[in-house]
Short mmCIF file of C-alpha atoms in Angstrom, two decimals:
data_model
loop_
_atom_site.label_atom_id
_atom_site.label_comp_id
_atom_site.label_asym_id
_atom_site.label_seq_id
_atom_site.Cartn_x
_atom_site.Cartn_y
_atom_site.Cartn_z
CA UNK M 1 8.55 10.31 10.23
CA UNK M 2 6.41 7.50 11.51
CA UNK M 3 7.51 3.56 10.75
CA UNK M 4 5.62 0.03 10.94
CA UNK M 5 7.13 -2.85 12.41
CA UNK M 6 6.00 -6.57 11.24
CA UNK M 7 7.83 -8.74 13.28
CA UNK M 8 7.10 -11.88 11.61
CA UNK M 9 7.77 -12.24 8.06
CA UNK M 10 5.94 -16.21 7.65
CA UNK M 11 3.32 -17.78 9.63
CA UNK M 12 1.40 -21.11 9.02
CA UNK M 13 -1.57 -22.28 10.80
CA UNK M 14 -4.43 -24.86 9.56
CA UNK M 15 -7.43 -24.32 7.78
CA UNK M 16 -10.17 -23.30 10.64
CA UNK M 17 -8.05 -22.03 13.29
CA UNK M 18 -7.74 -18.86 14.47
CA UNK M 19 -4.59 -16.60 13.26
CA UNK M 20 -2.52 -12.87 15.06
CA UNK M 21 -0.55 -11.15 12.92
CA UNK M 22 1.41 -8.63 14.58
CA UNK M 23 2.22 -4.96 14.07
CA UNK M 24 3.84 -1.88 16.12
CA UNK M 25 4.65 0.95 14.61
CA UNK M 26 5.83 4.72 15.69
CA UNK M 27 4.99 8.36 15.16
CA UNK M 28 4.69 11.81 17.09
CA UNK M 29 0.72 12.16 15.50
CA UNK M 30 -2.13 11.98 17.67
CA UNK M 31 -4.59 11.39 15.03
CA UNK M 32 -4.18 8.94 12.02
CA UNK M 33 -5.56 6.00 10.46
CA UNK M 34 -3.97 2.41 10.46
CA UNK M 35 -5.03 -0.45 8.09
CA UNK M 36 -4.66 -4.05 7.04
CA UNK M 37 -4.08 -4.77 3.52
CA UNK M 38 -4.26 -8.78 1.81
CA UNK M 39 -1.83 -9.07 -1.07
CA UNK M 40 -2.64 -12.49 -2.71
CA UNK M 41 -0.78 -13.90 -4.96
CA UNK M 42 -2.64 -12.26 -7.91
CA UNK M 43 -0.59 -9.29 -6.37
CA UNK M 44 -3.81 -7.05 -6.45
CA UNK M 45 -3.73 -5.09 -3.14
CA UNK M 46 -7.05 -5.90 -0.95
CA UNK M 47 -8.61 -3.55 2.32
CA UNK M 48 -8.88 -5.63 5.06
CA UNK M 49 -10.06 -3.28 7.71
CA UNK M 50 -9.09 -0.30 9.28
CA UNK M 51 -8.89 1.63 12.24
CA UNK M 52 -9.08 5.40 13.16
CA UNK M 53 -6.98 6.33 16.30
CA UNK M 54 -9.50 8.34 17.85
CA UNK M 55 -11.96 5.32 18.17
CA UNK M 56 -11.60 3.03 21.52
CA UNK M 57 -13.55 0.62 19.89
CA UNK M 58 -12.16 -2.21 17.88
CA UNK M 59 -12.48 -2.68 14.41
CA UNK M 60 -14.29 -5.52 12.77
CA UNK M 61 -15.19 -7.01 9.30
CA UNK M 62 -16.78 -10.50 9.51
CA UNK M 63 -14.05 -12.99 10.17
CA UNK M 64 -11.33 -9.94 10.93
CA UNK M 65 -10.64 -7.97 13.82
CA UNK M 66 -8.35 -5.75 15.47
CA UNK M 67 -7.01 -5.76 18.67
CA UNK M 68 -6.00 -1.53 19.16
CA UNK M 69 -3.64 -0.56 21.63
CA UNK M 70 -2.92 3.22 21.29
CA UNK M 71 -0.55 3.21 24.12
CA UNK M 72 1.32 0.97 22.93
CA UNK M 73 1.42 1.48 19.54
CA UNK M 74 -0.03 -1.79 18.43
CA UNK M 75 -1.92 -2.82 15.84
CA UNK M 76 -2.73 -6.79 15.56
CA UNK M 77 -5.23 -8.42 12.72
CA UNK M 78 -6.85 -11.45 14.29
CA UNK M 79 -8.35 -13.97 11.47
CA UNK M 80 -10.61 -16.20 13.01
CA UNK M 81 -12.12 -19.43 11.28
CA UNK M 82 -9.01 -19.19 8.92
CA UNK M 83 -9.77 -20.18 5.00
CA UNK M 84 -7.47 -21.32 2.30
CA UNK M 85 -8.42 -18.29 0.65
CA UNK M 86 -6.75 -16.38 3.12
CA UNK M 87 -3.38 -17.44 2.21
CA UNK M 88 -1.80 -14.16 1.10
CA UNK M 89 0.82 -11.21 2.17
CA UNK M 90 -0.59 -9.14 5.02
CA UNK M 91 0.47 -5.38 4.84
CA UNK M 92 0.38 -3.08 8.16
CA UNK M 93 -0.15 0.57 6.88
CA UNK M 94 -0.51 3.73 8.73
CA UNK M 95 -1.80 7.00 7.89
CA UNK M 96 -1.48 10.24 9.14
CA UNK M 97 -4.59 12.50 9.55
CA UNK M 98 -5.59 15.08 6.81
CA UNK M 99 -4.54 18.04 9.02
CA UNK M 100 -1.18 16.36 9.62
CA UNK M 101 -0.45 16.10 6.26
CA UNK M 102 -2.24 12.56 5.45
CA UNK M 103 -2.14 13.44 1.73
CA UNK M 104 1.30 11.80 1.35
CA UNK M 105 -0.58 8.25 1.69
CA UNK M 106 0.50 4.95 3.26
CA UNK M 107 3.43 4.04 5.45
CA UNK M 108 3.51 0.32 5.02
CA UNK M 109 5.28 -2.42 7.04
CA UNK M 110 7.18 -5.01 5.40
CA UNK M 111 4.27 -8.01 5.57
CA UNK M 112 3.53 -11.35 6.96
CA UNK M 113 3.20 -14.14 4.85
CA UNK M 114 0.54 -16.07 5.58
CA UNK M 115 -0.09 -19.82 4.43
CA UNK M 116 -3.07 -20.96 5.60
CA UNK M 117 -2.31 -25.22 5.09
CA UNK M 118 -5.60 -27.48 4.31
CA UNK E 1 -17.05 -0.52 -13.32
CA UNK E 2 -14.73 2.45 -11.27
CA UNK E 3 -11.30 1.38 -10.77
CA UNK E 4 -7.28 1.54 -11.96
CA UNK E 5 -5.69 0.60 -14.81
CA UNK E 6 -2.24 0.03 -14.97
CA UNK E 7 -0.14 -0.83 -17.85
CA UNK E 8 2.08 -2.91 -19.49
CA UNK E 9 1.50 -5.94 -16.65
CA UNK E 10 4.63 -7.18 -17.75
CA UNK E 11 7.58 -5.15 -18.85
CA UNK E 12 11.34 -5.85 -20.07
CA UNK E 13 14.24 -3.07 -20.79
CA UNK E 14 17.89 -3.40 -21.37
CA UNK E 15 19.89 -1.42 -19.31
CA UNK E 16 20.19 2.65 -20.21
CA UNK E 17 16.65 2.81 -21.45
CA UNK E 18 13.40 4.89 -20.16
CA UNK E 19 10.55 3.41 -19.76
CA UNK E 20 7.22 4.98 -18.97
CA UNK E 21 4.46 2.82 -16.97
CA UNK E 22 1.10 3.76 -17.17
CA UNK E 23 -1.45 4.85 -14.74
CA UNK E 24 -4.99 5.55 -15.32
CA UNK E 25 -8.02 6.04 -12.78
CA UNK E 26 -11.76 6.44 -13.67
CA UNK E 27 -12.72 7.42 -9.78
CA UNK E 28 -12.48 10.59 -10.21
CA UNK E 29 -9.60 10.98 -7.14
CA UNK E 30 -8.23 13.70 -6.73
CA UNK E 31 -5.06 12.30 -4.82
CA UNK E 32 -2.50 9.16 -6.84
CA UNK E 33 0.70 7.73 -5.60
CA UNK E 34 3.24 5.28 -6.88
CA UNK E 35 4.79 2.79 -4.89
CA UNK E 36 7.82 -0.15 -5.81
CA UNK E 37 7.60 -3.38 -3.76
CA UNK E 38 10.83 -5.54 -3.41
CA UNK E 39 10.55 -9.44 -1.88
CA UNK E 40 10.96 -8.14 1.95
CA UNK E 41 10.66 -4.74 1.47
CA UNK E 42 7.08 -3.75 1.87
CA UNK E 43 5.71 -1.41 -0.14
CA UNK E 44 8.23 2.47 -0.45
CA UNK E 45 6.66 5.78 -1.85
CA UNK E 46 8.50 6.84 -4.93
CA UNK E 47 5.92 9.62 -5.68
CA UNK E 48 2.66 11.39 -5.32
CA UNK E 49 0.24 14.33 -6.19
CA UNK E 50 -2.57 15.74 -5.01
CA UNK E 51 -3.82 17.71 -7.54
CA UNK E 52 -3.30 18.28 -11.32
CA UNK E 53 0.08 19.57 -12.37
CA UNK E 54 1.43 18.83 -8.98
CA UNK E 55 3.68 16.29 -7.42
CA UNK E 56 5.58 15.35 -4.12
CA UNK E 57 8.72 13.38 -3.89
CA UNK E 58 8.13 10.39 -1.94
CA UNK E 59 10.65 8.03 0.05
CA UNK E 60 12.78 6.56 -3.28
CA UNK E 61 11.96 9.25 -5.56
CA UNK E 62 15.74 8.91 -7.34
CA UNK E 63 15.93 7.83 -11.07
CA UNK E 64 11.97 8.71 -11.53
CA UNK E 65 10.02 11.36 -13.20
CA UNK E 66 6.42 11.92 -12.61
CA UNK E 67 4.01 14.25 -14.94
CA UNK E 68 0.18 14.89 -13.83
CA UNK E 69 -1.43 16.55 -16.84
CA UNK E 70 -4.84 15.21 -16.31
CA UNK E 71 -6.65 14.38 -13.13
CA UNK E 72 -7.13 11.01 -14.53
CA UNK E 73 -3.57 10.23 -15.72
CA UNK E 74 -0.02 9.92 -13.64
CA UNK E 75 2.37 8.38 -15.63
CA UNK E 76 5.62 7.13 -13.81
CA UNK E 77 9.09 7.00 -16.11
CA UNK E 78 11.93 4.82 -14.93
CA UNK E 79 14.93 6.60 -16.15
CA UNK E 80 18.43 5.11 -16.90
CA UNK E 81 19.24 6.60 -13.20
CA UNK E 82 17.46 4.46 -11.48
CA UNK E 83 20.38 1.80 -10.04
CA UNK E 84 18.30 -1.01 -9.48
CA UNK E 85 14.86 -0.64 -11.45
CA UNK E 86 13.80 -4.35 -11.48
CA UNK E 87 10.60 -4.37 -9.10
CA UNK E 88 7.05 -4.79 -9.11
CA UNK E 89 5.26 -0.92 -9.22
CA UNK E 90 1.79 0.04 -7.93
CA UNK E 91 -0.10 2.91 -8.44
CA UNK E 92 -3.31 3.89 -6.29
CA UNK E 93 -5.24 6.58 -5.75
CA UNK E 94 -7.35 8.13 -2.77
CA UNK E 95 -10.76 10.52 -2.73
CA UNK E 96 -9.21 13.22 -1.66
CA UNK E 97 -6.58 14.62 0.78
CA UNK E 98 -9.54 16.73 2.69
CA UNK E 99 -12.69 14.29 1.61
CA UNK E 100 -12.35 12.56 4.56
CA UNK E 101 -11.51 9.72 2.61
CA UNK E 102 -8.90 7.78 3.79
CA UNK E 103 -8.44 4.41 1.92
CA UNK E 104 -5.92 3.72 -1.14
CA UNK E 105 -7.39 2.10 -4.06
CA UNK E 106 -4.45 0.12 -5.92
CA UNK E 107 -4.29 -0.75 -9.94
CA UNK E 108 -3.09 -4.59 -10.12
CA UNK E 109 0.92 -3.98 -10.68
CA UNK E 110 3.25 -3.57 -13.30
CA UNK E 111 6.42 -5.84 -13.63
CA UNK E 112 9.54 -4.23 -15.06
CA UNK E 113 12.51 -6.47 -15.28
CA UNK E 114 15.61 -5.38 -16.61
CA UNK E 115 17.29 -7.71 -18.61
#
């Protein structure tokens, strides 16, 4: 069974800085998929960005990156230029690949909250 | 406009009762899960399936019951088993276990409180 660490449950940074949230998690795979998810406080559950394990490269979406470290099972969301809109619950979620039985879904940490003051 | 609906948003029971929360996706997935969120918790698997008239046990599947009669449809019942049912419950849904697809689409939540 794989797990996802979150090691901080709040963080709070001004409007316009930069922001890392941190996640590790564990598992025996090779191949899997790990993601990001924003969980404002509508509740609705938001993609943030993902990453494949197979890719070297980092993942990015506008204002979002990734900083992947396979090795080392790590899995940090950088927020740069932070908003208020930001504020929200930040999910680390892993997947397994298809052929390892990814049909079972997400693994999810247990989030950051992160206020994002004006 | 593609997406999931989940309902009631809001939901009360009184201890001993069923109650059934709805799921319902026009994205023509294949794959749909449930999942209960607690404050700290994260989000824990109760139950999937990947195909009609099929479902896995997830993580927490104790004190729920699943059906998948229609691709489009997985209803999730809370029974009278279930210890501590007060939580928040998504459902989402994926492509397709061997699409390729990898991403979870979620409905907005449903809020059962027991009183």
């Amino acid at each position: 069974a794989q797990t996802v660490t979150q090691s901080q449950p709040e963080m709070s940074v001004q409007e316009a800085e930069t922001v890392t949230l941190s996640c590790t998690y564990d598992t025996s795979e090779s191949n899997y998929y790990l993601f990001w998810y924003k969980q404002p406080p509508s509740r609705q559950m938001i993609l943030v960005i993902r990453q494949e394990a197979y890719k070297q490269q980092n993942a990015t979406e506008n204002r979002f990156s990734v900083n992947f470290q396979k090795a080392a099972k790590s899995f940090s969301l950088k927020i740069s230029d932070s908003q208020l809109g930001d504020t929200a619950m930040y999910f680390c979620a892993f997947m397994k690949h298809e052929a390892g039985g990814g049909a079972d879904g997400l693994t999810f940490g247990k989030g950051t909250h992160l206020i994002i003051q004006p | 406009d593609g997406g999931i609906t989940q309902s009631p948003k809001y939901l009360f029971r009184k201890e001993g009762q069923n109650v059934t929360l709805s799921c319902e996706q026009n994205l023509n997935h294949d794959a749909m899960y449930w999942y209960r969120q607690d404050p700290g918790q994260g989000l824990r698997l109760i139950y999937y399936s990947q195909i009609v008239n099929d479902f896995q046990k997830g993580d927490i599947a104790e004190g729920y019951s699943v059906s998948r009669e229609k691709k489009e449809s997985f209803p999730l019942t809370v029974t009278s088993a279930q210890k501590n049912p007060t939580a928040f419950y998504l459902c989402a849904s994926r492509e397709g276990p061997f699409s390729g697809a990898n991403v979870l689409t979620f409905g907005a939540g449903s809020r059962l409180t027991v009183l």
